[in-house]
mmCIF file of C-alpha atoms in Angstrom:
data_model
loop_
_atom_site.group_PDB
_atom_site.id
_atom_site.type_symbol
_atom_site.label_atom_id
_atom_site.label_comp_id
_atom_site.label_asym_id
_atom_site.label_seq_id
_atom_site.Cartn_x
_atom_site.Cartn_y
_atom_site.Cartn_z
ATOM 1 C CA MET A 13 -160.183 43.987 -99.311
ATOM 2 C CA ARG A 14 -162.964 46.733 -100.432
ATOM 3 C CA SER A 15 -164.987 46.508 -103.846
ATOM 4 C CA ARG A 16 -164.450 47.953 -106.637
ATOM 5 C CA GLU A 17 -165.538 48.607 -110.577
ATOM 6 C CA THR A 18 -166.761 45.727 -112.213
ATOM 7 C CA VAL A 19 -163.506 43.782 -113.981
ATOM 8 C CA VAL A 20 -164.166 41.130 -116.685
ATOM 9 C CA GLU A 21 -161.343 37.844 -117.036
ATOM 10 C CA SER A 22 -161.519 34.718 -118.682
ATOM 11 C CA TYR A 23 -160.545 31.628 -116.780
ATOM 12 C CA ALA A 24 -159.783 27.769 -118.542
ATOM 13 C CA VAL A 25 -161.820 25.414 -116.604
ATOM 14 C CA ALA A 26 -162.147 21.822 -117.817
ATOM 15 C CA GLY A 27 -160.988 22.988 -121.371
ATOM 16 C CA ARG A 28 -163.826 25.532 -121.484
ATOM 17 C CA ARG A 29 -164.000 29.524 -121.727
ATOM 18 C CA TRP A 30 -165.477 30.960 -118.629
ATOM 19 C CA GLU A 31 -165.987 34.343 -118.104
ATOM 20 C CA LEU A 32 -166.036 36.184 -115.039
ATOM 21 C CA ARG A 33 -167.360 39.672 -114.332
ATOM 22 C CA THR A 34 -167.592 41.163 -110.533
ATOM 23 C CA ASN A 35 -166.440 44.193 -108.430
ATOM 24 C CA SER A 36 -164.501 42.157 -105.437
ATOM 25 C CA PRO A 37 -160.676 42.223 -106.176
ATOM 26 C CA ALA A 38 -160.613 39.028 -103.615
ATOM 27 C CA ILE A 39 -162.665 37.830 -106.085
ATOM 28 C CA LEU A 40 -160.671 38.046 -109.396
ATOM 29 C CA LEU A 41 -157.633 36.268 -106.655
ATOM 30 C CA ALA A 42 -159.788 33.504 -105.842
ATOM 31 C CA ALA A 43 -160.051 33.299 -109.340
ATOM 32 C CA ARG A 44 -156.564 33.187 -111.262
ATOM 33 C CA GLU A 45 -155.412 30.883 -108.102
ATOM 34 C CA ALA A 46 -158.024 27.796 -109.052
ATOM 35 C CA PHE A 47 -157.868 28.795 -112.785
ATOM 36 C CA PRO A 48 -155.498 29.541 -115.502
ATOM 37 C CA HIS A 49 -156.132 32.662 -117.046
ATOM 38 C CA VAL A 50 -157.081 33.406 -121.206
ATOM 39 C CA ASN A 51 -157.104 36.011 -123.675
ATOM 40 C CA GLY A 52 -160.597 36.731 -122.950
ATOM 41 C CA ALA A 53 -160.713 38.117 -126.740
ATOM 42 C CA GLN A 54 -160.428 34.220 -127.903
ATOM 43 C CA ASN A 55 -163.186 34.153 -131.282
ATOM 44 C CA SER A 56 -165.061 32.050 -129.451
ATOM 45 C CA ALA A 57 -167.282 32.648 -127.272
ATOM 46 C CA PRO A 58 -167.266 31.690 -123.094
ATOM 47 C CA CYS A 59 -169.028 28.769 -122.506
ATOM 48 C CA LEU A 60 -170.299 29.956 -119.385
ATOM 49 C CA ARG A 61 -170.703 33.544 -118.485
ATOM 50 C CA LEU A 62 -170.171 34.223 -114.028
ATOM 51 C CA HIS A 63 -171.634 37.993 -112.602
ATOM 52 C CA ILE A 64 -170.791 37.917 -108.696
ATOM 53 C CA ARG A 65 -170.541 40.707 -106.914
ATOM 54 C CA VAL A 66 -169.653 41.757 -103.586
ATOM 55 C CA SER A 67 -173.053 44.118 -101.831
ATOM 56 C CA ASN A 68 -172.829 45.907 -98.533
ATOM 57 C CA ARG A 69 -175.839 45.464 -97.745
ATOM 58 C CA LEU A 70 -175.343 41.892 -97.369
ATOM 59 C CA ARG A 71 -174.226 40.708 -93.336
ATOM 60 C CA ASP A 72 -171.022 39.059 -92.788
ATOM 61 C CA GLU A 73 -171.733 34.820 -92.552
ATOM 62 C CA VAL A 74 -169.940 32.253 -94.416
ATOM 63 C CA LEU A 75 -172.260 29.078 -94.643
ATOM 64 C CA HIS A 76 -169.692 26.846 -94.408
ATOM 65 C CA SER A 77 -172.015 23.853 -95.554
ATOM 66 C CA PRO A 78 -174.052 25.937 -98.543
ATOM 67 C CA VAL A 79 -177.786 25.111 -99.073
ATOM 68 C CA CYS A 80 -178.211 24.339 -102.517
ATOM 69 C CA ARG A 81 -181.528 23.493 -104.422
ATOM 70 C CA GLY A 82 -182.650 22.943 -108.233
ATOM 71 C CA ARG A 83 -185.373 22.901 -109.822
ATOM 72 C CA ASP A 84 -185.655 22.662 -114.290
ATOM 73 C CA HIS A 85 -183.079 25.090 -115.973
ATOM 74 C CA LEU A 86 -182.254 26.789 -112.510
ATOM 75 C CA ALA A 87 -180.197 25.954 -109.761
ATOM 76 C CA PHE A 88 -179.951 28.623 -106.474
ATOM 77 C CA CYS A 89 -177.087 28.191 -104.209
ATOM 78 C CA TYR A 90 -177.166 30.143 -100.583
ATOM 79 C CA LEU A 91 -173.821 30.713 -98.829
ATOM 80 C CA GLY A 92 -175.126 32.291 -95.958
ATOM 81 C CA GLY A 93 -175.828 36.171 -94.745
ATOM 82 C CA GLY A 94 -177.707 37.046 -97.770
ATOM 83 C CA SER A 95 -175.295 36.208 -100.049
ATOM 84 C CA ALA A 96 -176.107 33.829 -102.655
ATOM 85 C CA VAL A 97 -175.989 31.909 -106.710
ATOM 86 C CA VAL A 98 -177.913 31.337 -109.413
ATOM 87 C CA PHE A 99 -177.099 28.953 -112.022
ATOM 88 C CA ASP A 100 -178.770 28.872 -115.312
ATOM 89 C CA TYR A 101 -178.417 25.702 -118.106
ATOM 90 C CA ARG A 102 -180.196 27.638 -120.481
ATOM 91 C CA SER A 103 -178.189 30.467 -120.650
ATOM 92 C CA ARG A 104 -175.610 29.321 -119.552
ATOM 93 C CA SER A 105 -174.740 31.752 -116.631
ATOM 94 C CA ALA A 106 -174.459 32.468 -113.340
ATOM 95 C CA ALA A 107 -175.508 35.768 -111.231
ATOM 96 C CA GLY A 108 -174.675 36.162 -107.509
ATOM 97 C CA LEU A 109 -174.524 38.638 -104.808
ATOM 98 C CA VAL A 110 -172.397 38.002 -102.065
ATOM 99 C CA SER A 111 -170.753 39.889 -98.805
ATOM 100 C CA HIS A 112 -167.615 41.057 -98.154
ATOM 101 C CA ALA A 113 -167.053 37.411 -95.967
ATOM 102 C CA VAL A 114 -167.535 35.384 -98.555
ATOM 103 C CA ALA A 115 -166.450 37.544 -100.988
ATOM 104 C CA SER A 116 -162.290 37.482 -98.723
ATOM 105 C CA ASP A 117 -162.639 34.052 -98.035
ATOM 106 C CA ALA A 118 -159.902 32.170 -100.789
ATOM 107 C CA SER A 119 -160.215 28.979 -99.075
ATOM 108 C CA TYR A 120 -164.219 29.089 -99.678
ATOM 109 C CA TRP A 121 -163.964 30.019 -103.359
ATOM 110 C CA ARG A 122 -161.056 26.851 -103.760
ATOM 111 C CA ASN A 123 -163.377 24.510 -102.022
ATOM 112 C CA ILE A 124 -166.521 25.407 -102.196
ATOM 113 C CA VAL A 125 -167.924 27.864 -104.876
ATOM 114 C CA TRP A 126 -165.225 27.147 -107.511
ATOM 115 C CA PRO A 127 -165.506 22.702 -106.953
ATOM 116 C CA PHE A 128 -169.770 23.299 -106.730
ATOM 117 C CA ALA A 129 -169.954 25.891 -110.024
ATOM 118 C CA VAL A 130 -167.480 22.727 -111.949
ATOM 119 C CA GLY A 131 -169.653 20.421 -110.832
ATOM 120 C CA LEU A 132 -173.086 22.057 -110.783
ATOM 121 C CA MET A 133 -171.970 23.468 -114.822
ATOM 122 C CA SER A 134 -170.802 20.177 -115.965
ATOM 123 C CA PRO A 135 -173.730 19.139 -118.437
ATOM 124 C CA VAL A 136 -172.425 22.667 -120.089
ATOM 125 C CA LEU A 137 -168.717 22.361 -120.205
ATOM 126 C CA GLY A 138 -169.620 18.862 -121.866
ATOM 127 C CA ALA A 139 -168.059 17.145 -118.574
ATOM 128 C CA VAL A 140 -168.773 13.873 -117.074
ATOM 129 C CA PRO A 141 -168.245 13.938 -112.350
ATOM 130 C CA LEU A 142 -167.020 11.075 -111.503
ATOM 131 C CA HIS A 143 -166.479 9.948 -107.802
ATOM 132 C CA ALA A 144 -162.140 9.706 -107.735
ATOM 133 C CA ALA A 145 -159.342 10.557 -106.608
ATOM 134 C CA CYS A 146 -157.175 11.803 -109.518
ATOM 135 C CA MET A 147 -153.446 11.935 -109.977
ATOM 136 C CA LEU A 148 -150.773 13.074 -112.595
ATOM 137 C CA TYR A 149 -147.696 10.884 -113.448
ATOM 138 C CA ARG A 150 -145.406 10.845 -115.659
ATOM 139 C CA GLY A 151 -147.928 13.223 -118.062
ATOM 140 C CA SER A 152 -150.493 11.072 -117.477
ATOM 141 C CA GLY A 153 -153.717 11.120 -115.352
ATOM 142 C CA ILE A 154 -154.501 8.445 -113.557
ATOM 143 C CA VAL A 155 -158.051 7.476 -112.117
ATOM 144 C CA ILE A 156 -159.241 5.865 -109.000
ATOM 145 C CA GLY A 157 -162.610 5.000 -108.644
ATOM 146 C CA ALA A 158 -164.851 3.401 -105.983
ATOM 147 C CA ARG A 159 -167.281 3.699 -103.355
ATOM 148 C CA SER A 160 -167.783 5.801 -100.467
ATOM 149 C CA GLY A 161 -165.268 4.635 -97.523
ATOM 150 C CA ALA A 162 -163.078 2.425 -100.032
ATOM 151 C CA GLY A 163 -159.893 4.143 -99.524
ATOM 152 C CA LYS A 164 -159.634 6.226 -102.445
ATOM 153 C CA SER A 165 -158.123 9.019 -100.731
ATOM 154 C CA THR A 166 -155.755 7.321 -98.341
ATOM 155 C CA LEU A 167 -154.338 5.978 -101.902
ATOM 156 C CA ALA A 168 -154.028 9.080 -103.244
ATOM 157 C CA ALA A 169 -151.614 10.485 -100.297
ATOM 158 C CA ALA A 170 -149.562 7.621 -100.784
ATOM 159 C CA LEU A 171 -148.683 8.092 -103.930
ATOM 160 C CA ALA A 172 -148.496 12.228 -103.317
ATOM 161 C CA LYS A 173 -145.990 10.519 -101.165
ATOM 162 C CA LYS A 174 -144.162 8.184 -103.385
ATOM 163 C CA GLY A 175 -143.955 11.146 -105.753
ATOM 164 C CA LEU A 176 -146.996 11.795 -107.599
ATOM 165 C CA THR A 177 -148.646 15.000 -108.862
ATOM 166 C CA PHE A 178 -152.624 14.997 -106.652
ATOM 167 C CA ILE A 179 -155.300 16.751 -108.494
ATOM 168 C CA SER A 180 -158.233 15.577 -105.784
ATOM 169 C CA ASP A 181 -159.467 13.170 -103.759
ATOM 170 C CA ASP A 182 -163.327 13.700 -104.220
ATOM 171 C CA TRP A 183 -164.053 14.306 -107.570
ATOM 172 C CA ALA A 184 -162.595 14.427 -110.802
ATOM 173 C CA TYR A 185 -163.945 15.564 -114.114
ATOM 174 C CA LEU A 186 -163.536 14.207 -117.611
#
């Protein structure tokens, strides 16, 4: 799917409104699959503004273990082939330039980019990151916290087989 003109949409992320501006239909689709869409004309300003563009000049390479570094109010995330996103706490914004390969990999956005963005921007969202599994049972959340290797994922999988709704098995944000 090739890029087109810039589109702006808003999503509910951890109880806050994020605004995504992109020229990529694939990135829009990945955001729509990950987060509930909200009316961008709400009275409140977005908590985070993301501007992610697709460039034909970048190599179609996807780094499945991104390299991330931070300093002061900035965090830089290199995604491979020249693709990168810079997050700025002060301005509550992120700007990125990505290749078509990065943009079109829905699994990459679902499993790498969106979780990284939520985790990194959790202070801006007013959320607390927990190394925990999270389940839903009869409308109530269940958080299973423990050290690495203690069996959180195994317990979450067993509970899902018993009918609980699986939310996450590694990180939860309160």
